[in-house]
Coordinates of C-alpha atoms and ligand atoms in Angstrom, one line a residue:
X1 CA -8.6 29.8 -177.2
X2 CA -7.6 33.2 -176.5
X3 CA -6.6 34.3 -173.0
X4 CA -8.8 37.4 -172.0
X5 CA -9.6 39.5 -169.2
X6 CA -12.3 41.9 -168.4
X7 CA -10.3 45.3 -167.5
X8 CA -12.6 47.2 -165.1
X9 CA -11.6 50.3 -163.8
X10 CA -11.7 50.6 -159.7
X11 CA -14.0 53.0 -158.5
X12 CA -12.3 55.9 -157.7
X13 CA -11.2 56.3 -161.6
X14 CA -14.9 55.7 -162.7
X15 CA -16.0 58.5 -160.6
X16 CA -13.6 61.1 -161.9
X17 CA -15.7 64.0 -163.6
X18 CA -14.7 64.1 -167.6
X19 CA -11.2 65.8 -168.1
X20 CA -11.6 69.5 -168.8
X21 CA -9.3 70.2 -171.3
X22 CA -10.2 66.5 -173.2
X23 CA -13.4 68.4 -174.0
X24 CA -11.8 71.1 -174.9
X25 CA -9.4 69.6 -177.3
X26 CA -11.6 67.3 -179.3
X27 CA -13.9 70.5 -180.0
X28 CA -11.1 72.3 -180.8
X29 CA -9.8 69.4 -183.4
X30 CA -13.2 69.3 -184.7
X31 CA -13.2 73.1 -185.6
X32 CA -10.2 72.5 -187.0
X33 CA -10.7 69.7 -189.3
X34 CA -13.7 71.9 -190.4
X35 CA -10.7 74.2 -191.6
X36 CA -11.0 76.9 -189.0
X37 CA -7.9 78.9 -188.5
X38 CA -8.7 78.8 -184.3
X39 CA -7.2 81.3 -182.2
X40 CA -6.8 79.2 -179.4
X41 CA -6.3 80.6 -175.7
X42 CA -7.9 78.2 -173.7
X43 CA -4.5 76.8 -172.7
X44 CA -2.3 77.9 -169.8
X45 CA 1.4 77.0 -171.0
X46 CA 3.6 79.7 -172.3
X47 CA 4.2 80.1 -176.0
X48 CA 7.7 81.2 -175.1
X49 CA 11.0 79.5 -175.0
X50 CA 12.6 78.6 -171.9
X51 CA 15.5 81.7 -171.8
X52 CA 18.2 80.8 -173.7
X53 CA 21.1 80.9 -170.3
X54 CA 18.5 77.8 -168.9
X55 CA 18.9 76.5 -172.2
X56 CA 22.7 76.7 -172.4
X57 CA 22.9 75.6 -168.8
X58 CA 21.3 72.1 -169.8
X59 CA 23.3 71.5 -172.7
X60 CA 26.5 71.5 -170.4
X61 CA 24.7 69.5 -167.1
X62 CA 23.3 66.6 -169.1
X63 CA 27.0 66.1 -170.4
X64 CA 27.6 64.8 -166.9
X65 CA 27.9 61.4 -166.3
X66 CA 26.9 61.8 -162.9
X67 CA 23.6 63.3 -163.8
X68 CA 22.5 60.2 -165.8
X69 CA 22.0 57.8 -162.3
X70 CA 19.3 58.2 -160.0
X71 CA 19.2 61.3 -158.6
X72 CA 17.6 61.5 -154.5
X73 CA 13.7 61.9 -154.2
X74 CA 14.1 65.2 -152.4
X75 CA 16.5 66.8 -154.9
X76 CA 19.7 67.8 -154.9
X77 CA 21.2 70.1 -151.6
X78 CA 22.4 73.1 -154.4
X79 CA 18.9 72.8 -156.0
X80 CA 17.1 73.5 -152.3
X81 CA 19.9 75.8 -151.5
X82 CA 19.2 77.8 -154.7
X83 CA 15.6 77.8 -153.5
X84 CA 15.9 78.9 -150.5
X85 CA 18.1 82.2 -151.7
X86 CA 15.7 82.5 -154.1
X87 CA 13.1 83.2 -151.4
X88 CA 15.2 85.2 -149.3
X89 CA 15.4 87.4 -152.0
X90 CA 12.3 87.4 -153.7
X91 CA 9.9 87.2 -150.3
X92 CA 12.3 87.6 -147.3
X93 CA 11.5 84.1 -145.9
X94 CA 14.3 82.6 -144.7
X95 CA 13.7 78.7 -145.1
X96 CA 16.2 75.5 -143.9
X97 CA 17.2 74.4 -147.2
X98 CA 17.8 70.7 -145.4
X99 CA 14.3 70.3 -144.0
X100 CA 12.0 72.9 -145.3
X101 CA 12.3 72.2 -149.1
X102 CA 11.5 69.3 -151.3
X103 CA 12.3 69.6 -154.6
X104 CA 9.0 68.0 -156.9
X105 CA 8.6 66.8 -160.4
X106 CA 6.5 70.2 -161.4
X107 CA 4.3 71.3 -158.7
X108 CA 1.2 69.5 -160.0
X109 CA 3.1 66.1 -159.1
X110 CA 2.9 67.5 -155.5
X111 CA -0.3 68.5 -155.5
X112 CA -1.3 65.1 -156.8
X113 CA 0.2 63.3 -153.6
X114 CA -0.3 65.6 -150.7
X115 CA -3.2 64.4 -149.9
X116 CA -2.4 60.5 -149.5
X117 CA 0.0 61.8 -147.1
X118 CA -2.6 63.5 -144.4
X119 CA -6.0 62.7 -145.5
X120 CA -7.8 59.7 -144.5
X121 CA -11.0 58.4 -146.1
X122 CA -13.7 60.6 -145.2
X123 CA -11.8 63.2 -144.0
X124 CA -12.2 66.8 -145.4
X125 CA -10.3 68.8 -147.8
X126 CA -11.5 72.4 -148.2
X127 CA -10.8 73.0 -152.1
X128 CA -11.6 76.6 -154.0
X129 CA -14.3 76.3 -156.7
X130 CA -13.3 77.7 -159.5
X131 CA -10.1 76.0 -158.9
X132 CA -7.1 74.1 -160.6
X133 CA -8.6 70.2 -161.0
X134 CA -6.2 68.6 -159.7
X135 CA -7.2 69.4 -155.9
X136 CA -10.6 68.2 -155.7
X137 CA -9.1 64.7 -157.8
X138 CA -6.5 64.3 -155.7
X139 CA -8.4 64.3 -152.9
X140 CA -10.7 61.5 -153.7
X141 CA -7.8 59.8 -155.3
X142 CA -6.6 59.6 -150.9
X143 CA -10.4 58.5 -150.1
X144 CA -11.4 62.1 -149.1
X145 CA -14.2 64.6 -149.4
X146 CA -13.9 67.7 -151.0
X147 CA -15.8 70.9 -149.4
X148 CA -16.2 73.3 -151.5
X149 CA -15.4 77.0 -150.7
X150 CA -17.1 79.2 -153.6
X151 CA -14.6 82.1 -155.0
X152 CA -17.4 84.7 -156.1
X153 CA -16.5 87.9 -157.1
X154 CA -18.3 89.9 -154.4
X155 CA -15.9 88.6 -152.2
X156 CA -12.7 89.2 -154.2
X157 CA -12.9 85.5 -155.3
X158 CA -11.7 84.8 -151.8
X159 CA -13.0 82.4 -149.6
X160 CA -15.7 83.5 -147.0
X161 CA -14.4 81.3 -144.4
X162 CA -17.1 82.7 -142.2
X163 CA -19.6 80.2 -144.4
X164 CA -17.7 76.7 -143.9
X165 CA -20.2 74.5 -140.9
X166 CA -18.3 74.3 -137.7
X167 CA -18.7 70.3 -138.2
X168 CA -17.3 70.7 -142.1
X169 CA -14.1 72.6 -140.1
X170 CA -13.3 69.9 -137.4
X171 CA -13.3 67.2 -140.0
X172 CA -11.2 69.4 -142.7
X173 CA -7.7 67.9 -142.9
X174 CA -6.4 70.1 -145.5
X175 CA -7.0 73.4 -147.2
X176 CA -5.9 74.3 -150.9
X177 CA -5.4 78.0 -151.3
X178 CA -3.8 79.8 -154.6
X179 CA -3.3 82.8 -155.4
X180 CA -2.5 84.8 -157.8
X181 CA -5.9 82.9 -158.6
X182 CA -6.1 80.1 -161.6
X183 CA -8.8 80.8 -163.4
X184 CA -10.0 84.0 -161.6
X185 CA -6.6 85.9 -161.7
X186 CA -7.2 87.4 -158.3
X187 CA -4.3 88.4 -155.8
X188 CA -4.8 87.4 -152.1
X189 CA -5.0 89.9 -149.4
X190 CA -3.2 89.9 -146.5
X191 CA -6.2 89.6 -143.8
X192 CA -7.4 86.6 -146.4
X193 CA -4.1 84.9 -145.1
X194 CA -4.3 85.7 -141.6
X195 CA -8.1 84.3 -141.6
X196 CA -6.9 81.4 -143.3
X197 CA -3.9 80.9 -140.8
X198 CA -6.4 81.3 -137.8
X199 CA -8.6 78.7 -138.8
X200 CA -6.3 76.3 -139.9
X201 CA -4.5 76.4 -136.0
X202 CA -7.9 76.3 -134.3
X203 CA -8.5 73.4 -136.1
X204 CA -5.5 71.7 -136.9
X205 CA -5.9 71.9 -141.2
X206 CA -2.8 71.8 -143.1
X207 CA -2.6 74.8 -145.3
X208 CA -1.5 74.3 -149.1
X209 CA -0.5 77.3 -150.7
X210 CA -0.3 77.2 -154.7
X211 CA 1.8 79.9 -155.8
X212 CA 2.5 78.4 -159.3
X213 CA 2.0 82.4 -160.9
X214 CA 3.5 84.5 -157.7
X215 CA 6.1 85.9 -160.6
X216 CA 3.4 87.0 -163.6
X217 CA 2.5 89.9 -162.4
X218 CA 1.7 93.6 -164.0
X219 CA 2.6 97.1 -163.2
X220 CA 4.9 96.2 -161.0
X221 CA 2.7 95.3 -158.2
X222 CA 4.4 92.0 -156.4
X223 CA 2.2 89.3 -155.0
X224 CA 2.7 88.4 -151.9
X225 CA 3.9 84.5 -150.8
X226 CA 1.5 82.9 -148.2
X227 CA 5.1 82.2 -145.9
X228 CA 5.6 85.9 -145.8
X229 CA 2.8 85.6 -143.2
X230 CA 3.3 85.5 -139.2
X231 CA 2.3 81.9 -138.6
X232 CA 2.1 80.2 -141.7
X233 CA 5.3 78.1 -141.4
X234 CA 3.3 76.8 -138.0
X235 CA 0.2 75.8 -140.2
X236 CA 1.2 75.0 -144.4
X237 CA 3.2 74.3 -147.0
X238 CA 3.6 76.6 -150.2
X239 CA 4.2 75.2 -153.5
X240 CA 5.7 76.5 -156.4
X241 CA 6.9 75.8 -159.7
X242 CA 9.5 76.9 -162.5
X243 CA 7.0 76.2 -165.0
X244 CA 4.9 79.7 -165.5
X245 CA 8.1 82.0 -164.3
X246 CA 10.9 81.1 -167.0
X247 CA 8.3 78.9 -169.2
X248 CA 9.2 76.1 -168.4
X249 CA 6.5 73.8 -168.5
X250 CA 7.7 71.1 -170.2
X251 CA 11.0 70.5 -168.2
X252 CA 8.7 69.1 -165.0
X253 CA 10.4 71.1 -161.9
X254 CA 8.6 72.3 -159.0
X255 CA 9.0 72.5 -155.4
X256 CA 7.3 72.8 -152.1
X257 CA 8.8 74.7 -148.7
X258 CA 7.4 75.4 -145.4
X259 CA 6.2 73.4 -142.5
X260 CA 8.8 70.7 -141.7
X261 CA 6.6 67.9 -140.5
X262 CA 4.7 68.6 -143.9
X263 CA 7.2 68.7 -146.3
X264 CA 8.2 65.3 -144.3
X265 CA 5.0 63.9 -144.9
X266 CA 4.7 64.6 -148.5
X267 CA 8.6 63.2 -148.9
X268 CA 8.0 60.2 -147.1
X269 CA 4.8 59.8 -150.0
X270 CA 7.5 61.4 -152.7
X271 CA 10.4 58.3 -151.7
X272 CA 8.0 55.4 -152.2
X273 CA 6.3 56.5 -155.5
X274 CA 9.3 58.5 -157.4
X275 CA 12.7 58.6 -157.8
X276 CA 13.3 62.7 -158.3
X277 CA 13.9 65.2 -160.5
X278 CA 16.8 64.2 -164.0
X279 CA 19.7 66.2 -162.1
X280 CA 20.7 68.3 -165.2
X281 CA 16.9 69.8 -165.1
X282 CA 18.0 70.5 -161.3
X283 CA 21.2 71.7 -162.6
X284 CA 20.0 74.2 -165.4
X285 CA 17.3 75.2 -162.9
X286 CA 20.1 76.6 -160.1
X287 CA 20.7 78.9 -163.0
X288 CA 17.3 79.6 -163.3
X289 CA 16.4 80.7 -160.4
X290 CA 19.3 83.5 -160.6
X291 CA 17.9 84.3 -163.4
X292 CA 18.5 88.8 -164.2
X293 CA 14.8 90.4 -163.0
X294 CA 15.5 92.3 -166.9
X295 CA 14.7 88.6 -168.2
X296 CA 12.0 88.3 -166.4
X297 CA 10.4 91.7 -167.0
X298 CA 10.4 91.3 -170.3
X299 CA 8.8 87.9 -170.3
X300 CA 6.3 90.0 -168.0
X301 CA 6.0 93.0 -170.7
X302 CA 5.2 90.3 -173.1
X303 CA 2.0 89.3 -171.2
X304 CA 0.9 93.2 -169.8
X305 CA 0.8 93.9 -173.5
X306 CA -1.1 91.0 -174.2
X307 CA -3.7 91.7 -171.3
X308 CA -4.0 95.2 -172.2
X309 CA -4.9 94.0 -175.5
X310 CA -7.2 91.7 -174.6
X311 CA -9.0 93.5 -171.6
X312 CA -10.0 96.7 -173.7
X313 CA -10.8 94.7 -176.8
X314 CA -13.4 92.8 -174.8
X315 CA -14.3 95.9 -172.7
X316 CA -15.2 97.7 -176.1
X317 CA -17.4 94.2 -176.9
X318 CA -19.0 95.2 -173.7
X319 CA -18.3 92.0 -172.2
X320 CA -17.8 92.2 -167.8
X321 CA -13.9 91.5 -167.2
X322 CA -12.0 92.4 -164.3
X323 CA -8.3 93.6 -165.2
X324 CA -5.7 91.2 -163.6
X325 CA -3.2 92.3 -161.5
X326 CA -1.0 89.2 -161.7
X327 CA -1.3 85.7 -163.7
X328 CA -1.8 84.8 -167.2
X329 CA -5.8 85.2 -167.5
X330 CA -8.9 86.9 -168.0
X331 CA -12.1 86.0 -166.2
X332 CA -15.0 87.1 -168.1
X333 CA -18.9 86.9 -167.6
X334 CA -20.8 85.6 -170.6
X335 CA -23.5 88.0 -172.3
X336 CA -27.0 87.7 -171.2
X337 CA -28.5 84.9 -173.0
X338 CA -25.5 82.4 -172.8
X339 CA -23.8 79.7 -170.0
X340 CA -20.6 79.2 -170.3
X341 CA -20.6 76.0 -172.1
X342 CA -22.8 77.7 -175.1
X343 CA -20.8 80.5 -175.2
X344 CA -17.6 79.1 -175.6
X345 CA -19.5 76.7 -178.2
X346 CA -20.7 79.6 -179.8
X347 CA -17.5 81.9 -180.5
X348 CA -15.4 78.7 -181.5
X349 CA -18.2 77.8 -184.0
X350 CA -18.6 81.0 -185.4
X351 CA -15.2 83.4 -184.5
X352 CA -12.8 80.3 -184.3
X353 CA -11.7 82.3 -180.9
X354 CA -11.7 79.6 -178.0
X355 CA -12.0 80.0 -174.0
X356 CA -12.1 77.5 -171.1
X357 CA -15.8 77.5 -170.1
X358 CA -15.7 78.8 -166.2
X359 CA -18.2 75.8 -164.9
X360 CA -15.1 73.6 -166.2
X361 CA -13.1 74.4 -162.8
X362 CA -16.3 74.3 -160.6
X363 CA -19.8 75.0 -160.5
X364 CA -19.6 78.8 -159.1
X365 CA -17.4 79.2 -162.8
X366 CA -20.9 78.8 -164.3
X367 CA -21.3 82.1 -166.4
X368 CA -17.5 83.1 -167.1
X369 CA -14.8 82.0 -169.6
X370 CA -11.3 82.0 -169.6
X371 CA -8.7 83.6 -171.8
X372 CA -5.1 82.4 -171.4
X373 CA -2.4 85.6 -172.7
X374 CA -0.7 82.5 -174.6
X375 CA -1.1 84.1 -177.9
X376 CA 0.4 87.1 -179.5
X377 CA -1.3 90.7 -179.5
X378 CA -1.8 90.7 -183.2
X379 CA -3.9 87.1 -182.5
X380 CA -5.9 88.6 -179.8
X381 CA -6.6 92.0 -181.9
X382 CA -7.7 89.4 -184.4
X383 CA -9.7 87.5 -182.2
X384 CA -11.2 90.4 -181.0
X385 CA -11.8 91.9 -184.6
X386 CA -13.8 88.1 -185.1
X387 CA -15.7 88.8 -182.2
X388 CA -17.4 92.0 -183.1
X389 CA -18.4 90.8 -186.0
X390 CA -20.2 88.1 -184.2
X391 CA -21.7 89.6 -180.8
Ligands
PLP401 C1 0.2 75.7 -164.1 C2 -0.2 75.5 -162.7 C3 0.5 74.7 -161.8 C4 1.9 74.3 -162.1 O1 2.1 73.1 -162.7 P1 3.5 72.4 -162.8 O2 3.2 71.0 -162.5 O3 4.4 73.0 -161.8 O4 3.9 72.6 -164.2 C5 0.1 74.6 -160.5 N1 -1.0 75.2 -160.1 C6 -1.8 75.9 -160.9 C7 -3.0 76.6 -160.4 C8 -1.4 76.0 -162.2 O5 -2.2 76.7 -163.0

C-alpha cells in the first residue's frame, strides 16, 4: 500500500483572494499562444539593466570568501552606514545607522513581516485601497483585520482620515501609507503626513511608510520622504528599496529606517525567520547608493519620455488620465460602457495592448487600469496606434 496524506491548506491560505498578477499572466499566455505580439505593461519591474558600476561592483564582492558565510539578519554596519548618508543627502534626515536601520531582503520581505511583529488577531490595520497586495495579506497572514481607507481621486488619492470610526481608530495597530502612490501615481502632500502623524500619536498606530518609488520622479519635482516630517520618527517606520531606483529588482535589497522600537520589533521577527541579505549584494549596493544623480537622471529621462508618450497618446484616445508627477504609472478611467476587468479583456483581445485592471488592487480601483512605463516609446506609440484603431 501506498503511504498518503490529504494536504489541506490552513485557513488563512484558503482565504487569500486569487493572485493578481496569476490572472494576469495566464491571460496574457493565452493571447499569446493565440500568436498575439502583446505589448505588455501591466508589469512594474524595470526593463533596464542594473548600471553597469553596480554590476562591476558585484563581480569583485562575490570574489570574497568572506561574503560566502552567513551574513547578520540586520545587514552589514557599511550597508546601514551607506543608508544613512544616503538619506542625509537625499532627504536631510539624519538616522543612527546602529539602531534606526535594518537592512531587508527587498522591501516587500518587510512588508510581509511587519505585521506579525505588532499586530495581534483582531487588531486593525488601516491599509490604502488601491494599494500594493501585499499589505492587506500580510495582515491576515498576523491574524489581523484590514480597514480599508479608499484613495479616490477627489481627494488626491489620499486618505480622508476624517472618514475612519473613532472605534476602527482605537483598535488600528498599524497604518500602511505610500506614496509616490502604486497604482495611482500620486505624490503625498505634506498636511497628508501631518494628519497621518496626528492620528497615529492620539492613538498609538504604527506608521509604515512605503517609499519604494521616492527616486522616479519627473520634471525635476522631488518627493518628499514621510521622516522628513516633525514627528514621524516618534510614530513609523519608512521603507524603501533599491529595486525601482537603479533597477534592481531581481538582486532582493531593501531596507527600512525610523522608529527604533520599530525597526526592533521587525528585527527581532527578521532574526528568527531569515538569515540576511548575500553580503556581495550588500556590498555592490554601498556603491549603489553613491550612485552619480547623471545616472540616475537618465534612467529618469528614460521613463518622462515614456509617460509623455503614453499620457498624450491616450489623452488624444480621449481616455481620463492624470499626468504623474513621480512613479512608473498611469492611472486611467475606462470608457463609458466598460469595468475594468472587460476592458483590460477587451484591448488584450483585440489590440494585444495589456493593463492591470484597477479593482485588482482594491475595490475603489473598479473603473481604472494601469499602465507600467516598462516598455519602450516606440512600443507605447504602437500600442497606442492599436488602440485607435480599436476604441
Ligand atoms: C515594487 C514595490 C515595492 C518594492 O519591492 P521590493 O521587494 O523592494 O523589490 C514595494 N512597494 C511597492 C508599492 C512596490 O510597487
Amino acid at each position: 500500500m501506498k503511504a498518503k496524506i490529504s494536504v489541506e491548506m490552513a485557513a488563512r491560505v484558503k482565504s487569500l483572494p486569487p493572485y493578481l498578477f496569476a490572472t494576469i499572466d495566464r491571460m496574457k499566455q493565452e493571447a499569446r499562444a493565440r500568436g498575439v505580439d502583446v505589448i505588455d505593461m501591466s508589469i512594474g519591474d524595470p526593463d533596464q539593466p542594473t548600471p553597469a558600476h553596480i554590476v562591476n561592483a558585484m563581480k569583485q564582492a562575490v570574489e570574497k570568501p568572506e561574503h560566502h558565510r552567513y551574513p547578520s539578519y540586520e545587514g552589514m554596519l557599511s550597508f546601514r552606514e551607506a543608508v544613512a548618508s544616503w538619506y542625509k543627502r537625499r532627504f536631510g534626515v539624519s538616522l543612527d545607522p546602529g539602531t534606526e536601520v535594518l537592512s531587508l531582503i527587498g522591501s516587500k520581505e518587510g512588508i510581509g513581516h511587519i505585521p506579525l511583529a505588532f499586530v495581534e488577531p483582531g487588531d486593525v490595520v488601516l491599509v490604502p485601497s488601491p494599494g500594493y497586495p501585499v499589505y492587506p495579506v500580510s495582515t491576515l497572514f498576523a491574524g489581523g483585520e484590514s480597514y480599508l481607507m479608499p484613495l479616490t481621486e477627489d481627494h488626491g488619492f489620499m486618505p480622508d482620515f476624517s472618514s475612519i470610526p473613532e472605534d476602527v481608530l482605537k483598535r488600528a495597530k498599524l497604518m500602511f501609507l505610500n506614496y509616490p502612490n502604486n497604482p495611482t501615481s500620486a505624490c503625498a502632500t505634506r498636511e497628508m503626513y501631518e494628519e497621518a502623524i496626528r492620528i497615529a500619536a492620539k492613538y498609538n498606530i504604527i506608521v509604515c511608510h512605503d517609499a519604494a518609488y521616492s527616486e522616479i520622479y519627473f520634471d525635476g519635482e522631488k518627493p518628499i520622504s514621510f521622516m522628513e516630517m516633525e514627528g514621524a520618527k516618534e510614530v513609523g517606520i519608512e521603507f524603501h528599496s533599491l529595486s525601482k531606483t537603479y533597477n534592481m529588482t531581481g538582486w532582493r535589497i531593501g531596507f527600512a529606517v525610523g522608529n527604533k522600537d520599530v525597526i526592533a520589533g521587525l528585527g527581532k521577527i527578521k532574526s528568527n525567520l531569515d538569515s540576511g541579505i548575500f553580503q556581495a549584494v550588500q556590498e555592490a549596493s554601498i556603491v549603489a547608493l553613491e550612485t552619480d544623480d547623471k545616472v540616475l537622471s537618465d534612467i529618469r529621462n528614460v521613463y518622462q519620455e515614456r509617460r509623455d508618450a503614453l499620457y498624450s497618446g491616450l489623452r488624444g484616445l480621449g481616455i481620463e488620465v492624470t499626468k504623474p508627477k513621480a512613479s512608473f504609472y498611469l492611472w486611467a478611467k475606462v470608457p463609458k460602457g466598460y469595468d475594468s476587468a472587460s476592458f483590460v479583456a477587451h484591448i488584450l483581445e483585440k489590440a494585444g495592448v495589456l493593463g492591470t485592471p484597477g479593482n485588482g488592487f482594491g475595490g475603489p480601483g473598479e473603473g481604472y487600469i494601469r499602465f507600467a512605463l516598462t516598455v519602450s516609446v516606440d512600443r507605447i506609440k504602437e500600442a497606442v496606434e492599436r488602440l485607435r484603431k480599436i476604441l
